[in-house]
Amino acid sequence: MAEVELDLLITHANIATMQGPAGPRRGHEMQDIGLLEDAVVGVQAGHIAYVGSAREAAAAGVTARETVDAGGRLLTPGLVDPHTHLVHAGSREHELAKKLAGVPYLQILAEGGGILSTVRSTRAASEDELLAQAKRSALRMLLCGTTTVEAKSGYGLDRDTELRQLRVAKRLGSELPMDVVSTFLGPHAIPPEYKADPDAFIDLMITLLPEVKSEQLAEFADIFCETGVFTVEQSRRFLQAANHHGLGLKIHADEIEPLGGAELAAELHAVSADHLLQASKDGLRALADAGTVTVLLPGTSWNLRTSEHADARFLIDEVAAPVALATDYNPGSCPTESLQLIMALAANQLRMTPEEILTAATRNAAYAVGRGDVVGSIEVGKQADFCLFEATNPAYLVYHFGINHIHSVWKRGQLVVQRGQLVEPLAAEAYR
Ligand code: NIG
Ligand code: FE
């Protein structure tokens, strides 16, 4: 180590390394953030080459071409947002008054609004228009510390638009300093033209799977398993077909009514089961036994003003499930790009501790998108994705809520946010 001059050293940092044996953390393990005080991280060729205390680093003679003094601030892995509907056109503030008047989410959808309203705007948008809108959102995420993001399709509900959304997600990942994990969510709602025959729509979505797979347009498949949308039987059929074509499985499960989506996710060994507000205790236990990551979305329950929230304490304390957190960023149920806001809501509404929250938004979120071996912790060999916060400890991040605590962000060792601002040319892209 002594002879090698690294590219970058970040010194005097309180590092939440999240290091440990492979796999997501469960139960009380989620409390362990592997904190190293007054520590140093070294980067070489975009990857982590050294992590240790200041004393160890000095003794080992670690040097680098560039050194950044973190001034005692908290350094964490880059945040991972494992559930978003990043690629879409338009917005839905025109539905706010209805929502505030108490019209339920599924009723707005049944009346042809909600998801279907965004489907109309997305079908009408070109690939470049979709890319421009998604880019602005992705850069907002990066500014708030998200360096890996999952992005779902699901606002096309037809062949061309679904594939267009997936191509946009792929371009995002190649044009921005972010990892974009793409998910095919063709069965997100029943389009008007298939209202009388949702099974035929599932058939159509299944016919897209070979193309999605062979063109490497998605790593995962997902479905909205919900009353009035897709049944458990339809979900099983679609997800089994997706599995057969080599896609990992995700599911929007038991969000609004208890339908048995959690049990289905466990049965199919889904990589993640998301939402879970209404899931049965047996369903949650089955998910823990199956090793499925439970992705909780407290921004959605807060924004939809549901009185219930996912039972994070049961998941962590009783069944030791791996819990992750995500924004669910979408134009309807949760229009925010800020995972930091979600982290604050997880404290207040899900009663998660700051350490559990940090684990859920880094290491466990990485496993929820199949990237646990490359991102989500600060360990030698992993990608050099870091957030430096204007804070010294994780409790401060969730206690002082509603603002962006980011000081700096690095993606694969490259500085992308500096003193709370996107660096050029990213800033120019975000604020054209
Ligand atoms: O995860 N629940 C279904 N899908 C999204 C919302 C999509 C929308 O309203 O546009 C969700 O909450
Ligand atoms: Fe969602």
XYZ file of C-alpha atoms and ligand atoms in Angstrom:
445
model
C 0.000 0.000 0.000
C 2.804 2.415 0.969
C 4.247 2.644 -2.553
C 0.923 3.072 -4.347
C -0.223 6.631 -4.827
C -4.023 6.613 -4.926
C -6.236 8.990 -6.928
C -8.095 10.431 -3.947
C -8.053 10.371 -0.165
C -10.894 11.686 1.968
C -9.585 12.293 5.473
C -11.039 13.309 8.876
C -14.407 11.710 8.119
C -16.879 9.916 10.359
C -17.436 6.993 8.045
C -20.590 4.884 8.193
C -18.971 2.007 6.308
C -21.926 -0.449 6.415
C -19.223 -3.109 6.120
C -19.794 -6.751 6.983
C -20.526 -10.190 5.591
C -22.285 -10.319 2.211
C -26.055 -9.992 2.186
C -28.544 -7.425 3.390
C -28.743 -6.719 7.116
C -31.699 -8.064 9.072
C -33.268 -7.388 12.453
C -30.917 -5.934 15.054
C -28.024 -6.118 12.545
C -29.602 -3.096 10.845
C -28.441 -1.052 13.825
C -24.791 -1.713 12.895
C -23.492 0.982 10.540
C -19.816 0.071 10.978
C -18.914 3.580 12.133
C -15.231 4.562 11.929
C -14.494 7.901 13.583
C -11.749 10.156 12.249
C -11.179 7.796 9.355
C -9.790 7.809 5.849
C -11.064 6.361 2.599
C -8.853 5.983 -0.467
C -9.971 5.714 -4.089
C -8.208 4.231 -7.094
C -9.728 4.011 -10.589
C -13.267 4.658 -9.349
C -13.163 1.979 -6.675
C -12.451 1.926 -2.969
C -8.824 0.986 -2.364
C -8.442 1.757 1.332
C -10.614 2.288 4.429
C -9.194 2.727 7.903
C -8.560 4.979 10.865
C -6.354 8.047 10.455
C -3.680 6.368 12.586
C -3.680 3.168 10.510
C -3.578 5.150 7.285
C -0.589 7.172 8.518
C 1.214 4.019 9.655
C 0.575 2.378 6.290
C 1.853 5.495 4.495
C -1.241 5.831 2.334
C -0.901 8.789 -0.036
C -2.896 10.184 -2.949
C -2.660 12.782 -5.690
C -5.594 14.635 -4.163
C -6.752 14.896 -0.558
C -10.099 16.205 0.665
C -10.428 17.062 4.360
C -13.945 16.099 5.450
C -13.680 18.181 8.613
C -15.287 15.551 10.861
C -18.437 15.284 8.723
C -20.426 12.094 8.165
C -19.413 10.096 5.066
C -21.796 7.367 3.920
C -22.106 5.139 0.875
C -23.945 6.887 -1.975
C -27.669 6.517 -1.309
C -29.533 3.856 -3.284
C -33.168 4.478 -4.236
C -34.580 1.021 -5.070
C -38.099 1.948 -6.235
C -38.917 4.852 -8.546
C -41.101 5.608 -11.555
C -38.447 7.979 -12.863
C -39.322 7.946 -16.574
C -42.647 9.613 -17.396
C -44.083 12.743 -18.953
C -46.058 15.513 -17.302
C -47.253 15.885 -13.709
C -50.542 15.548 -11.838
C -51.029 18.629 -9.681
C -54.459 18.955 -11.356
C -55.563 15.985 -9.200
C -54.521 17.589 -5.920
C -57.887 19.209 -5.146
C -59.685 15.890 -5.719
C -57.215 14.100 -3.518
C -57.554 16.679 -0.735
C -61.352 16.442 -1.004
C -60.934 12.794 -0.049
C -61.395 11.013 -3.392
C -59.460 7.731 -2.951
C -56.415 6.939 -5.090
C -58.016 3.858 -6.698
C -61.198 5.815 -7.491
C -59.250 8.495 -9.362
C -57.645 5.627 -11.337
C -61.003 3.924 -11.965
C -62.313 7.232 -13.365
C -59.506 7.239 -15.942
C -57.182 9.595 -14.065
C -54.190 8.764 -11.862
C -51.764 6.399 -13.585
C -53.901 6.572 -16.771
C -53.504 10.343 -16.912
C -49.720 9.918 -16.911
C -50.070 7.143 -19.506
C -51.710 9.639 -21.884
C -48.900 12.177 -21.503
C -46.187 9.527 -21.708
C -47.602 7.958 -24.881
C -47.605 11.420 -26.467
C -43.975 12.164 -25.542
C -40.936 11.457 -27.719
C -37.914 9.569 -26.441
C -35.958 12.819 -26.205
C -38.726 14.565 -24.270
C -38.928 11.674 -21.815
C -35.166 11.699 -21.458
C -35.040 15.442 -20.749
C -37.688 15.221 -18.011
C -36.161 12.102 -16.421
C -32.716 13.698 -16.505
C -33.887 16.725 -14.544
C -35.348 14.421 -11.893
C -32.331 12.136 -11.812
C -30.028 15.129 -11.308
C -32.237 16.347 -8.474
C -31.793 12.895 -6.926
C -28.040 13.082 -7.370
C -28.003 16.497 -5.729
C -29.778 14.894 -2.754
C -27.273 12.032 -2.572
C -28.792 9.227 -4.657
C -26.051 7.606 -6.752
C -27.903 4.414 -7.753
C -31.542 4.473 -8.761
C -34.049 1.899 -9.903
C -36.387 3.104 -12.686
C -39.622 1.422 -13.727
C -41.571 1.610 -16.955
C -45.358 1.343 -16.643
C -46.745 4.525 -18.176
C -46.980 3.121 -21.683
C -49.122 0.014 -21.250
C -48.436 -0.672 -24.921
C -45.456 -2.143 -26.715
C -43.880 0.990 -28.147
C -44.204 3.279 -25.166
C -43.066 0.665 -22.634
C -39.943 -0.047 -24.708
C -39.390 3.704 -25.170
C -39.435 4.218 -21.394
C -36.948 1.389 -20.928
C -34.639 2.808 -23.603
C -34.739 6.169 -21.829
C -33.728 4.500 -18.543
C -30.805 2.871 -20.330
C -29.698 6.180 -21.863
C -29.945 7.878 -18.474
C -27.493 5.388 -17.038
C -25.033 5.961 -19.867
C -25.367 9.759 -19.986
C -25.312 10.532 -16.256
C -22.892 9.630 -13.465
C -25.509 7.397 -11.849
C -26.246 3.684 -11.967
C -29.762 3.167 -13.294
C -31.314 -0.247 -12.661
C -34.196 -0.759 -15.049
C -37.459 -2.577 -14.259
C -40.164 -3.582 -16.731
C -43.494 -2.695 -15.068
C -45.712 -3.206 -18.114
C -48.657 -4.409 -15.978
C -48.936 -1.192 -13.941
C -52.604 -0.524 -14.780
C -55.190 -1.857 -17.194
C -55.226 0.361 -20.295
C -58.696 1.434 -21.524
C -58.391 -0.730 -24.642
C -58.072 -3.886 -22.474
C -60.568 -2.912 -19.767
C -62.870 -5.792 -20.682
C -60.064 -8.344 -20.887
C -57.155 -7.763 -18.476
C -55.913 -11.323 -19.080
C -55.313 -10.480 -22.725
C -53.309 -7.462 -21.561
C -51.174 -9.730 -19.342
C -50.656 -11.952 -22.418
C -49.489 -8.928 -24.403
C -47.053 -7.882 -21.670
C -45.689 -11.442 -21.558
C -44.981 -11.269 -25.296
C -42.677 -8.281 -24.658
C -40.460 -10.198 -22.223
C -38.119 -11.838 -24.783
C -37.380 -8.448 -26.384
C -36.901 -6.751 -23.000
C -34.433 -9.452 -22.047
C -32.541 -9.833 -25.316
C -32.040 -6.077 -25.740
C -31.033 -5.843 -22.068
C -33.683 -3.220 -21.454
C -34.466 -4.362 -17.906
C -33.028 -6.471 -15.120
C -36.306 -6.798 -13.204
C -40.017 -7.234 -13.817
C -42.717 -5.783 -11.569
C -46.535 -5.723 -11.410
C -49.155 -3.688 -9.509
C -50.978 -6.471 -7.631
C -53.989 -4.632 -6.195
C -57.782 -4.730 -6.017
C -59.143 -3.348 -9.285
C -55.751 -3.604 -10.972
C -54.126 -7.089 -11.237
C -55.125 -10.148 -9.227
C -52.730 -12.474 -7.448
C -53.332 -15.081 -10.180
C -52.534 -12.605 -12.985
C -49.484 -11.421 -11.053
C -48.239 -14.980 -10.585
C -48.639 -15.681 -14.297
C -46.780 -12.564 -15.381
C -43.987 -12.886 -12.818
C -43.443 -16.584 -13.540
C -43.083 -15.751 -17.237
C -40.630 -12.959 -16.375
C -38.655 -15.320 -14.199
C -38.590 -17.840 -17.037
C -37.018 -15.156 -19.245
C -34.320 -14.481 -16.670
C -35.616 -11.271 -15.100
C -35.445 -10.695 -11.338
C -38.804 -10.198 -9.656
C -40.325 -7.255 -7.813
C -43.926 -6.652 -6.852
C -46.130 -3.752 -5.743
C -47.721 -5.781 -2.968
C -50.560 -5.204 -0.500
C -50.424 -1.413 -0.703
C -54.068 -0.444 -0.444
C -55.919 -3.702 0.249
C -54.637 -6.991 1.675
C -54.618 -9.210 -1.386
C -51.806 -11.683 -0.685
C -49.057 -9.999 -2.714
C -46.550 -10.571 0.090
C -47.288 -14.316 0.118
C -46.907 -14.386 -3.679
C -43.565 -12.569 -3.521
C -42.304 -15.096 -0.982
C -43.585 -18.033 -3.029
C -41.751 -16.756 -6.129
C -38.625 -15.750 -4.173
C -38.910 -12.207 -5.456
C -35.838 -10.032 -4.944
C -38.064 -7.385 -3.355
C -41.654 -6.863 -2.241
C -42.634 -3.211 -2.058
C -45.232 -1.111 -0.156
C -46.673 -3.861 2.156
C -48.890 -1.526 4.223
C -51.708 -4.039 4.334
C -49.699 -7.250 4.192
C -50.657 -9.956 6.675
C -48.265 -10.901 9.459
C -47.919 -14.345 7.892
C -47.094 -12.707 4.578
C -44.379 -10.590 6.170
C -42.973 -13.622 7.963
C -42.921 -15.548 4.680
C -40.977 -12.695 3.036
C -38.389 -12.782 5.817
C -38.048 -16.569 5.433
C -37.656 -16.228 1.657
C -34.943 -13.556 2.074
C -36.977 -11.089 -0.017
C -36.015 -7.481 0.694
C -39.024 -5.534 1.961
C -38.989 -2.075 0.396
C -40.958 0.451 2.437
C -42.231 3.700 0.935
C -43.309 6.004 3.765
C -43.491 9.018 1.436
C -46.360 7.354 -0.387
C -48.436 6.567 2.694
C -47.764 10.068 4.009
C -48.686 11.728 0.714
C -51.791 9.586 0.211
C -52.707 10.437 3.811
C -53.410 6.839 4.727
C -53.780 6.350 8.459
C -51.673 3.190 8.361
C -48.035 2.644 7.527
C -45.958 -0.407 6.782
C -45.090 -2.259 9.985
C -41.344 -1.688 10.024
C -41.027 -2.546 13.714
C -42.659 -5.946 13.153
C -40.404 -6.582 10.154
C -37.250 -5.674 12.064
C -38.025 -6.804 15.619
C -40.269 -9.833 15.131
C -39.280 -11.490 11.862
C -35.834 -9.983 11.131
C -36.659 -9.193 7.510
C -34.189 -7.150 5.458
C -35.807 -3.707 5.204
C -34.979 -1.075 2.571
C -36.413 2.397 1.954
C -37.276 4.102 -1.337
C -38.922 7.274 -2.583
C -41.410 5.606 -4.996
C -40.815 8.842 -6.944
C -43.776 9.154 -9.349
C -46.166 11.910 -10.442
C -49.139 10.563 -8.466
C -48.642 8.936 -5.098
C -45.212 10.371 -4.263
C -43.782 13.255 -6.276
C -40.449 13.717 -4.519
C -36.916 12.856 -5.585
C -35.527 13.291 -2.076
C -34.584 10.063 -0.339
C -33.532 12.230 2.604
C -37.146 13.304 3.100
C -38.185 9.636 3.017
C -35.540 8.893 5.650
C -37.051 11.524 7.949
C -40.518 10.056 7.406
C -39.156 6.593 8.201
C -38.097 7.878 11.608
C -41.331 9.658 12.379
C -43.884 7.324 10.826
C -42.208 3.919 10.767
C -40.325 4.411 14.049
C -37.067 3.268 12.535
C -33.843 4.352 14.217
C -31.363 6.604 12.342
C -28.946 3.665 12.014
C -31.653 1.327 10.658
C -32.676 4.055 8.219
C -29.148 4.524 6.922
C -28.783 0.761 6.472
C -32.140 0.684 4.653
C -31.162 3.499 2.267
C -27.705 2.139 1.394
C -26.711 -1.490 1.924
C -30.182 -3.069 1.997
C -31.430 -0.891 -0.859
C -28.469 -2.079 -2.950
C -29.524 -5.693 -2.341
C -33.106 -4.784 -3.280
C -31.839 -3.959 -6.802
C -29.348 -6.804 -7.082
C -26.298 -4.535 -6.658
C -25.269 -5.481 -3.129
C -21.899 -6.719 -4.344
C -20.909 -3.402 -5.959
C -22.553 -0.527 -4.066
C -24.214 0.188 -0.713
C -21.189 -0.001 1.578
C -17.722 1.517 1.932
C -15.522 -1.544 1.573
C -12.385 -2.192 -0.455
C -13.279 -3.220 -4.006
C -16.700 -1.586 -4.117
C -17.531 1.455 -6.233
C -16.347 4.758 -4.786
C -19.847 6.217 -4.374
C -20.007 8.528 -1.368
C -22.188 11.124 0.298
C -20.518 13.669 2.543
C -23.164 15.240 4.731
C -23.235 18.617 6.435
C -23.741 16.636 9.658
C -21.581 14.583 11.986
C -24.000 11.746 12.796
C -26.988 9.925 11.229
C -29.505 11.093 13.840
C -29.016 14.694 12.718
C -29.966 13.766 9.135
C -33.449 12.582 10.067
C -34.019 15.004 12.940
C -33.417 18.167 10.890
C -35.866 17.392 8.123
C -37.020 18.846 4.831
C -33.673 20.219 3.698
C -30.805 18.796 1.676
C -27.920 17.919 4.006
C -25.523 17.022 1.188
C -22.132 18.714 1.202
C -20.500 16.626 -1.541
C -21.216 13.525 -3.616
C -18.771 11.285 -5.469
C -19.823 8.754 -8.104
C -17.165 6.132 -8.989
C -14.610 8.442 -7.441
C -15.697 11.441 -9.490
C -16.894 14.542 -7.632
C -20.425 15.287 -8.880
C -21.779 17.558 -6.124
C -19.520 20.061 -4.409
C -20.563 22.272 -1.475
C -24.217 21.523 -2.151
C -24.090 22.291 -5.898
C -23.984 20.028 -8.928
C -20.645 20.439 -10.699
C -20.514 21.436 -14.382
C -21.687 20.240 -16.877
C -24.352 18.575 -14.693
C -25.608 21.883 -13.290
C -26.140 23.209 -16.830
C -28.083 20.049 -17.727
C -30.283 20.321 -14.649
C -31.087 24.017 -14.999
C -31.247 24.642 -18.725
O -46.019 2.761 -6.454
N -49.077 1.959 -6.800
C -48.845 2.016 -8.017
N -47.914 2.701 -8.633
C -47.266 3.844 -8.085
C -48.026 5.098 -8.316
C -48.027 5.482 -9.727
C -48.835 6.705 -10.035
O -49.768 7.076 -9.288
O -48.507 7.293 -11.072
C -46.886 3.606 -6.655
O -47.384 4.242 -5.722
Fe -44.344 2.328 -7.116
